[in-house]
PDB file of C-alpha atoms in Angstrom:
ATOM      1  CA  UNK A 235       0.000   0.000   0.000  1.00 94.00           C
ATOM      2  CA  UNK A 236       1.606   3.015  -1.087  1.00 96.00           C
ATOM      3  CA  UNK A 237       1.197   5.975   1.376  1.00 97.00           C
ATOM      4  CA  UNK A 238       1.377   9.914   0.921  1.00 97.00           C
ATOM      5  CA  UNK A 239       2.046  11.332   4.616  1.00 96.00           C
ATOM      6  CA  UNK A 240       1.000  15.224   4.404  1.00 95.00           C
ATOM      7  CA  UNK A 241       2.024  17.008   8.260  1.00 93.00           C
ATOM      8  CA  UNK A 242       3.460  20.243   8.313  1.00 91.00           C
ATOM      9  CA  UNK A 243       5.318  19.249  11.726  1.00 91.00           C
ATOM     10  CA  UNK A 244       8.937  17.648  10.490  1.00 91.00           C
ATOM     11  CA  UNK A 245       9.075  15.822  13.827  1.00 92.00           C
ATOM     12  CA  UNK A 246       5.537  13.800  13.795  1.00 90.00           C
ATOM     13  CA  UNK A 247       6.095  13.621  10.173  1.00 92.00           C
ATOM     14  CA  UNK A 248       9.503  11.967  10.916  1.00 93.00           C
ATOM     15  CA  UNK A 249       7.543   9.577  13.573  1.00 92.00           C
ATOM     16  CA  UNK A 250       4.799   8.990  11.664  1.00 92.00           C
ATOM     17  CA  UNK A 251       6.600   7.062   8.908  1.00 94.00           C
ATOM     18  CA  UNK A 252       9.314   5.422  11.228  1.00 94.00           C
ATOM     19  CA  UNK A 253       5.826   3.950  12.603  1.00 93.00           C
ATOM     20  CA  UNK A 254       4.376   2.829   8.929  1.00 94.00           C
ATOM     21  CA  UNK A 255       8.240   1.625   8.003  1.00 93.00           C
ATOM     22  CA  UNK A 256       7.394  -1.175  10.401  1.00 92.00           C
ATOM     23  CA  UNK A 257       5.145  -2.898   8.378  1.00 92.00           C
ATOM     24  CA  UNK A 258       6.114  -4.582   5.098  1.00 92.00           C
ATOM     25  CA  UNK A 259       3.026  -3.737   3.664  1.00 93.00           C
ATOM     26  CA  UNK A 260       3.192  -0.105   3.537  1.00 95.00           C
ATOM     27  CA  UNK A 261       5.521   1.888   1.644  1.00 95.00           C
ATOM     28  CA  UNK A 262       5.922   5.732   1.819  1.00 95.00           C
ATOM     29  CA  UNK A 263       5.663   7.254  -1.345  1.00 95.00           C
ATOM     30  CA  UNK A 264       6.417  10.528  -0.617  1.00 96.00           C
ATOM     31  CA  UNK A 265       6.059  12.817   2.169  1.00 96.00           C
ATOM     32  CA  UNK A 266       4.190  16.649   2.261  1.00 95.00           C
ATOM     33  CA  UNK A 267       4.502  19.722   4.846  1.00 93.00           C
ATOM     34  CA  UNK A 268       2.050  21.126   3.168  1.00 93.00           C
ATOM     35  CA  UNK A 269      -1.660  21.572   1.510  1.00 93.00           C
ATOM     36  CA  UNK A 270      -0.342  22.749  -2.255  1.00 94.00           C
ATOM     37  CA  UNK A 271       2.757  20.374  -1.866  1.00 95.00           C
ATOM     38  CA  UNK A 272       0.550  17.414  -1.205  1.00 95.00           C
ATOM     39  CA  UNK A 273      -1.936  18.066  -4.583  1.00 95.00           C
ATOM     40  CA  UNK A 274       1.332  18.325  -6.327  1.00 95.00           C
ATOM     41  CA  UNK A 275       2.545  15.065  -5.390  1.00 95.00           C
ATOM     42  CA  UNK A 276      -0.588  13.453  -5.137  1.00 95.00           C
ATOM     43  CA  UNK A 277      -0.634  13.995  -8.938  1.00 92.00           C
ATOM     44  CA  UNK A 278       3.229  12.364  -9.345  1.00 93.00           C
ATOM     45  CA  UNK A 279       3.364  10.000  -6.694  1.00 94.00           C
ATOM     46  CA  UNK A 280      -0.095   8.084  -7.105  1.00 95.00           C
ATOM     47  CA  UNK A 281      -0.676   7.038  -3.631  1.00 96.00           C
ATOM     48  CA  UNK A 282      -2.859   4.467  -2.657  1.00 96.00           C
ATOM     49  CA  UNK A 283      -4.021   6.374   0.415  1.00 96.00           C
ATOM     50  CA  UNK A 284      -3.520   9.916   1.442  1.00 97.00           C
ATOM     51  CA  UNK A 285      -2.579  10.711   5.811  1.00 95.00           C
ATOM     52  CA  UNK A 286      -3.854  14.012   5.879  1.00 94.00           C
ATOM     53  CA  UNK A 287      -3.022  16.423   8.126  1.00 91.00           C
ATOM     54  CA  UNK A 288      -5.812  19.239   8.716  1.00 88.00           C
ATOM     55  CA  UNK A 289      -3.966  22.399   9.859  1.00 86.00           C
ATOM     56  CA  UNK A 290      -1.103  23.491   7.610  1.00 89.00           C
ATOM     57  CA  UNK A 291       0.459  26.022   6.003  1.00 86.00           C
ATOM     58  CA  UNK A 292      -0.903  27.529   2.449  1.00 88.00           C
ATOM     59  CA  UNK A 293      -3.673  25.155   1.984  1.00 92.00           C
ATOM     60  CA  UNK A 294      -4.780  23.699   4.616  1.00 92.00           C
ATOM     61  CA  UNK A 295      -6.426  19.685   4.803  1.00 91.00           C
ATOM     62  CA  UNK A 296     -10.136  20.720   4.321  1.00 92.00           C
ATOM     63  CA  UNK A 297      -8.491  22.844   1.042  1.00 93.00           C
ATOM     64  CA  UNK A 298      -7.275  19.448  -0.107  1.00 94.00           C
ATOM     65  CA  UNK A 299     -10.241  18.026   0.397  1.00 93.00           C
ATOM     66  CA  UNK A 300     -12.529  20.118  -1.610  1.00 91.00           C
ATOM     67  CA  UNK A 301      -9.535  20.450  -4.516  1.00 94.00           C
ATOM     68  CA  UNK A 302      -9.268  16.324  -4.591  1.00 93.00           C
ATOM     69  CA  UNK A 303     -13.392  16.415  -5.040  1.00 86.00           C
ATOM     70  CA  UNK A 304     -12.580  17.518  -8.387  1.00 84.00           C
ATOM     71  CA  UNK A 305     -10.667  14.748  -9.480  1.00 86.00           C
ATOM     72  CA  UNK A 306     -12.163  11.563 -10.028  1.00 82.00           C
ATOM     73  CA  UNK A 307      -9.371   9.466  -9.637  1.00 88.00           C
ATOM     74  CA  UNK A 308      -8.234  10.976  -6.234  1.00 91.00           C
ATOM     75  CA  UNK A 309      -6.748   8.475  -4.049  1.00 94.00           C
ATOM     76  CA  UNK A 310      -8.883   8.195  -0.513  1.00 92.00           C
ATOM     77  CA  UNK A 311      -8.024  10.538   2.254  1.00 93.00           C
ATOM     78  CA  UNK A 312      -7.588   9.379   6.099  1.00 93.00           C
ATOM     79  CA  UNK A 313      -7.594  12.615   8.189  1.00 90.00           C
ATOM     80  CA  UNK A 314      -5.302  12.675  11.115  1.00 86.00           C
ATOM     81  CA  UNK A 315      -5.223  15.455  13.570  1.00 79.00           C
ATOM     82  CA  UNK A 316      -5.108  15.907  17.327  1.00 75.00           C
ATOM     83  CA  UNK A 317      -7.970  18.243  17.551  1.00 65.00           C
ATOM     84  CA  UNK A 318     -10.878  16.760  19.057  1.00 64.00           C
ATOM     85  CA  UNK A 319     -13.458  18.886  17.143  1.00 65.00           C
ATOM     86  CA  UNK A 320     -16.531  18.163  16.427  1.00 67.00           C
ATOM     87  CA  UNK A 321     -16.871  20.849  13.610  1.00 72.00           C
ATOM     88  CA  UNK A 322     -13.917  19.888  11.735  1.00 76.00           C
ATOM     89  CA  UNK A 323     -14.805  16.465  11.771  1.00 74.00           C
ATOM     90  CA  UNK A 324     -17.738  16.773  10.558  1.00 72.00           C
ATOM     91  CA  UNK A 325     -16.274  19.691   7.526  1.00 78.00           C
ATOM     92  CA  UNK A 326     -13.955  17.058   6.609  1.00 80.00           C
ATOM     93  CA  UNK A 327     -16.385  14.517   5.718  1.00 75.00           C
ATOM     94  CA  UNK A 328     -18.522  16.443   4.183  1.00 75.00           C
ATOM     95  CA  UNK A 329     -15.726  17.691   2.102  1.00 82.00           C
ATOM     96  CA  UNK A 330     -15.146  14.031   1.191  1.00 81.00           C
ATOM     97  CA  UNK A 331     -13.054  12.420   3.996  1.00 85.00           C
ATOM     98  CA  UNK A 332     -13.027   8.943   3.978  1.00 83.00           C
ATOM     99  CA  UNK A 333     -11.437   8.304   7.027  1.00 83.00           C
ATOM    100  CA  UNK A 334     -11.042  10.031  10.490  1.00 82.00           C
ATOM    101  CA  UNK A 335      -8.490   9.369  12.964  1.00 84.00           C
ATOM    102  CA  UNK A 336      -6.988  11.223  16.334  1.00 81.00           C
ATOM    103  CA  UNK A 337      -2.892  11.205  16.169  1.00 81.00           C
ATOM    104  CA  UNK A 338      -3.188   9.116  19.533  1.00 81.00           C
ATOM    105  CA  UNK A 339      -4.084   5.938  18.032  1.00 83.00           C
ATOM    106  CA  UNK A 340      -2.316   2.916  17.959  1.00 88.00           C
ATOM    107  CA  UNK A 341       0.111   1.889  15.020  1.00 91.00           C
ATOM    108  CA  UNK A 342      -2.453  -1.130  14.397  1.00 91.00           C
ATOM    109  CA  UNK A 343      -5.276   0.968  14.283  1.00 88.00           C
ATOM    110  CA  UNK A 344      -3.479   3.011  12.098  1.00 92.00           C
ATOM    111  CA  UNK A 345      -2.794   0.300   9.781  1.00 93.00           C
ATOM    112  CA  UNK A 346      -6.220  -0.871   9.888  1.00 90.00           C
ATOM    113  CA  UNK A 347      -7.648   2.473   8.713  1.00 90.00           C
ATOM    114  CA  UNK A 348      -4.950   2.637   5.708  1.00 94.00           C
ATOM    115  CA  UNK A 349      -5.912  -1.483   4.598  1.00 92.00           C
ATOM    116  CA  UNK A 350      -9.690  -0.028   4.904  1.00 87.00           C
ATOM    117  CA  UNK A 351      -9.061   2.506   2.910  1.00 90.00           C
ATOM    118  CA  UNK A 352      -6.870   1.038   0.483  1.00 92.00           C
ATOM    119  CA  UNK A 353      -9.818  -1.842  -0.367  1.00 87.00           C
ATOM    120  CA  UNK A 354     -12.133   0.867  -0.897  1.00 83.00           C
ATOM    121  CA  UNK A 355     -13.922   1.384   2.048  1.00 79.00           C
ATOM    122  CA  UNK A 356     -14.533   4.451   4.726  1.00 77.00           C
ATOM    123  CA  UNK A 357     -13.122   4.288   8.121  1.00 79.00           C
ATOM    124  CA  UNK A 358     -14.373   6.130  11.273  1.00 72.00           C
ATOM    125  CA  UNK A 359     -12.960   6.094  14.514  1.00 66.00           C
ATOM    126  CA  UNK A 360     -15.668   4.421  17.330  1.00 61.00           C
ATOM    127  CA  UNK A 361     -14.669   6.869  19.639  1.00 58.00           C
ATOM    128  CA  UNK A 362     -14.917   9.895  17.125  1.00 60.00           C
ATOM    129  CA  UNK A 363     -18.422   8.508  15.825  1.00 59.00           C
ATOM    130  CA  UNK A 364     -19.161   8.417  20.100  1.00 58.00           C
ATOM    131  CA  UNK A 365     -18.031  12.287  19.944  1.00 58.00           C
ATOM    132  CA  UNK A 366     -20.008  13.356  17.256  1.00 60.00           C
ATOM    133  CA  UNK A 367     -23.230  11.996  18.414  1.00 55.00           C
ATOM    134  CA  UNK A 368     -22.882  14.013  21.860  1.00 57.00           C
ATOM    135  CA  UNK A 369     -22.066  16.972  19.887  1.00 53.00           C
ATOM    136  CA  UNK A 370     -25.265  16.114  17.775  1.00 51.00           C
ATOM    137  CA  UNK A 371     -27.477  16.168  21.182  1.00 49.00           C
ATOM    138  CA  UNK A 372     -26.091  19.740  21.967  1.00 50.00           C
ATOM    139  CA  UNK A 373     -27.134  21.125  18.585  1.00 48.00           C
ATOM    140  CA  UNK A 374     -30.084  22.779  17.894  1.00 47.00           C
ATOM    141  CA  UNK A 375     -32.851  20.935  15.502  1.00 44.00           C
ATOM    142  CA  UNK A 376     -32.172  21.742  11.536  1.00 41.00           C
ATOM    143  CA  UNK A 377     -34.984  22.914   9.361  1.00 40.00           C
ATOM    144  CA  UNK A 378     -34.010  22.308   6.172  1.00 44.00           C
ATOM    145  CA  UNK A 379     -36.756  20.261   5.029  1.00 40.00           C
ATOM    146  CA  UNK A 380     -34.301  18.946   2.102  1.00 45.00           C
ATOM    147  CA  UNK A 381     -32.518  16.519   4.597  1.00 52.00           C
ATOM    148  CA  UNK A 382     -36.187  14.763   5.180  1.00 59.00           C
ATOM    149  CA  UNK A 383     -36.031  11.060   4.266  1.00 68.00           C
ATOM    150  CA  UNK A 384     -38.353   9.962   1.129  1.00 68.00           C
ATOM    151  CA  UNK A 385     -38.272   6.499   2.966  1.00 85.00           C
ATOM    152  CA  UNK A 386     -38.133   5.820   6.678  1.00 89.00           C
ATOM    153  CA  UNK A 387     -35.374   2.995   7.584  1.00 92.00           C
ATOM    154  CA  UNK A 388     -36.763  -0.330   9.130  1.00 92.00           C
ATOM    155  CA  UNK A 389     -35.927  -1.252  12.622  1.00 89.00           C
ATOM    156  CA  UNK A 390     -33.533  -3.498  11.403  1.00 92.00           C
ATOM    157  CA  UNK A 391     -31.709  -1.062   9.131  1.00 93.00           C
ATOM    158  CA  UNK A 392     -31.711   1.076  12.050  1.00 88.00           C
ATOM    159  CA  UNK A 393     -29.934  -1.402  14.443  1.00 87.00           C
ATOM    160  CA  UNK A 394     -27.064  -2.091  11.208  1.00 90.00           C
ATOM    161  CA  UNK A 395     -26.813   1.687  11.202  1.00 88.00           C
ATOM    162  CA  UNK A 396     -25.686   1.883  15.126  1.00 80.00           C
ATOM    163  CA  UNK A 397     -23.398  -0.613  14.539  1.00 82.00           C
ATOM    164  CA  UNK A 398     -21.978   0.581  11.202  1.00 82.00           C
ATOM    165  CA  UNK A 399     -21.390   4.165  13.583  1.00 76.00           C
ATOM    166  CA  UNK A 400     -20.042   2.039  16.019  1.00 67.00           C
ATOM    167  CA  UNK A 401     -17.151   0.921  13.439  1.00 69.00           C
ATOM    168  CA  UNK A 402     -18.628  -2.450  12.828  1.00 76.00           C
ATOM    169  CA  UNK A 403     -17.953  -4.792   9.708  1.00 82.00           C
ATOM    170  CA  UNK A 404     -19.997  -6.144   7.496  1.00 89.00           C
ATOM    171  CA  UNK A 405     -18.979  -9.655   9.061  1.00 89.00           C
ATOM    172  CA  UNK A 406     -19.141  -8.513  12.677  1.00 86.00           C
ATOM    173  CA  UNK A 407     -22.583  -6.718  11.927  1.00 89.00           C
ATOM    174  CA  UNK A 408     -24.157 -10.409  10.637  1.00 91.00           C
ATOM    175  CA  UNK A 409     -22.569 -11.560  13.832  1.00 89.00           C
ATOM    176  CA  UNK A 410     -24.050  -9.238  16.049  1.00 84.00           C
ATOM    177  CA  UNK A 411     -27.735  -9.176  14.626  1.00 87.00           C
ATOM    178  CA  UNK A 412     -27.355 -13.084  13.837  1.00 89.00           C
ATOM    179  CA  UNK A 413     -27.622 -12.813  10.226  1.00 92.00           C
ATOM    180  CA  UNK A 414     -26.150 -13.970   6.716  1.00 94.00           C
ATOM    181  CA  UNK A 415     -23.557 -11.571   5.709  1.00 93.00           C
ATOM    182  CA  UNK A 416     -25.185 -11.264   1.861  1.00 94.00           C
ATOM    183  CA  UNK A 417     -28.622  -9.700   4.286  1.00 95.00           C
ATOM    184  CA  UNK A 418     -26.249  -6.942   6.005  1.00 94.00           C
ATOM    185  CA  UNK A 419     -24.939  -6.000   2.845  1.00 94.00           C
ATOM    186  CA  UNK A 420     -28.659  -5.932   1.600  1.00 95.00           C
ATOM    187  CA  UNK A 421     -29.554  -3.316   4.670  1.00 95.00           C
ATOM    188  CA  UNK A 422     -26.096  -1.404   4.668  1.00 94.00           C
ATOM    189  CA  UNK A 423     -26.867  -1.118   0.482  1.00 94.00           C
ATOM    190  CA  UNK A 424     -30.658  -0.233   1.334  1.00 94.00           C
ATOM    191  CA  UNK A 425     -29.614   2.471   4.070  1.00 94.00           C
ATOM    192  CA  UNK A 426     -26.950   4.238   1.506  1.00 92.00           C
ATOM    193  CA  UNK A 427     -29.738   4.270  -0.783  1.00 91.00           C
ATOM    194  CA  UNK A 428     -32.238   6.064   1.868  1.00 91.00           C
ATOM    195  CA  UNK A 429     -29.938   7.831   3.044  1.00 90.00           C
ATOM    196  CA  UNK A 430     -28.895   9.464  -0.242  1.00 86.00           C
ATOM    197  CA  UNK A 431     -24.987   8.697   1.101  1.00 86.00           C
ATOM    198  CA  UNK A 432     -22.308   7.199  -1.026  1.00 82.00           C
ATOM    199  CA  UNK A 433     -20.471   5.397   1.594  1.00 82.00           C
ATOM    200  CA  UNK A 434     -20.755   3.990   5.299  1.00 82.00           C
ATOM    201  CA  UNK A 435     -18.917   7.565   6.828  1.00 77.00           C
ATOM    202  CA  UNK A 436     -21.899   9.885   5.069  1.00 78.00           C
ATOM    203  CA  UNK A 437     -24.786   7.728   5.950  1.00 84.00           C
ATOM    204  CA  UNK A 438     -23.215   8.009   9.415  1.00 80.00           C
ATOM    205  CA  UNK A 439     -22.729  12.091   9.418  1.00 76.00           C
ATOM    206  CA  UNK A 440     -26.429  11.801   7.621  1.00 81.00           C
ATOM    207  CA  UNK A 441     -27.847   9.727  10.181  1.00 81.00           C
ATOM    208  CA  UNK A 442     -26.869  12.096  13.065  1.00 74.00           C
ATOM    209  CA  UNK A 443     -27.873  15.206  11.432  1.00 73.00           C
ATOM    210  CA  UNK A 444     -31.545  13.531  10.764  1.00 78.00           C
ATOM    211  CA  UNK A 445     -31.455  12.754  14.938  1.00 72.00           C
ATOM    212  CA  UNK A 446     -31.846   8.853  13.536  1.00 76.00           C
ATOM    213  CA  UNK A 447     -29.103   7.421  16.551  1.00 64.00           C
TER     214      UNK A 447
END
């Protein structure tokens, strides 16, 4: 798995990719201190998966983000930052995030979020998705009637969408509700669908601003 690292700090940088050097699996393809650095090598590199940084220099991650929207071969981007803010977390999704991580995490979780994003799937952090939903509680109700569902979700699509916010797999999902894992991927396809989301992490951030967990 080839691996762009974008931190303007040289040191975490530095410790950042001694960390990833550990495992055979991942190779760094290049490394960025900054926003306008990391489109640039984005484009020459060709990274499997993007570590993005959110507060830099120039252009910062959320301006990578919204630039990489624009490009539809962009390699996935896992945000990493040591901000615990509820805001930002939820800009960066929107802004096409497909992965959300605090800089405390463990080198395996690390890992884990850079294989999930490398197959092609969205990774968010239990304890982040736990953070957001008390930030949720806080805020008043929206009134955009846009953001009304066409189709209410069934009680069992609702109980698949607590545990896809809780960080569950497919697999672990069918284990939990006692179910084939072709039927989760039914109600995880059918909640996407209702949701109008395009992956797990949206129909998350969708879910709590429609108040459904």
């Amino acid at each position: 798995m080839r691996v762009l690292l974008v931190e303007d700090e040289t040191l975490v940088r530095q410790g950042i990719r001694k960390l990833l050097e550990l495992d055979s699996r991942i190779e760094i393809a290049a490394e960025a201190g900054d926003g306008e650095e990391a489109l640039r090598l984005i484009e020459e590199a060709r990274p499997d998966v993007v570590l993005l940084d959110v507060r830099m220099p120039k252009l910062d991650g959320l301006g990578v983000l919204r630039a990489l929207q624009k490009r539809p071969d962009a390699p996935p981007c896992l945000v990493l930052t040591t901000f615990d803010d509820r805001t930002l977390i939820l800009d960066a999704i929107r802004e096409g995030a497909r992965g959300f991580l605090r800089k405390d995490v463990s080198l395996a979780q690390l890992v884990e979020a850079i294989e999930t994003l490398a197959a092609g799937r969205t990774f968010l952090q239990p304890a982040i998705t736990e953070s957001l939903l008390k930030g949720m509680d806080s805020r008043p109700p929206l009134a955009a009637p846009a953001l009304a569902m066409v189709e209410p979700l069934t009680p069992r699509e609702t109980e698949v969408l607590r545990l896809m916010a809780a960080g569950y797999s497919n697999r672990e999902i069918a284990e939990a509700v006692r179910a084939a894992e072709g039927t989760v991927k039914i109600h995880v396809s059918n909640i996407l669908s209702k949701l109008g989301s395009r992956d797990r992490t949206q129909a998350v951030l969708r879910s709590l601003e429609l108040r459904l967990l």
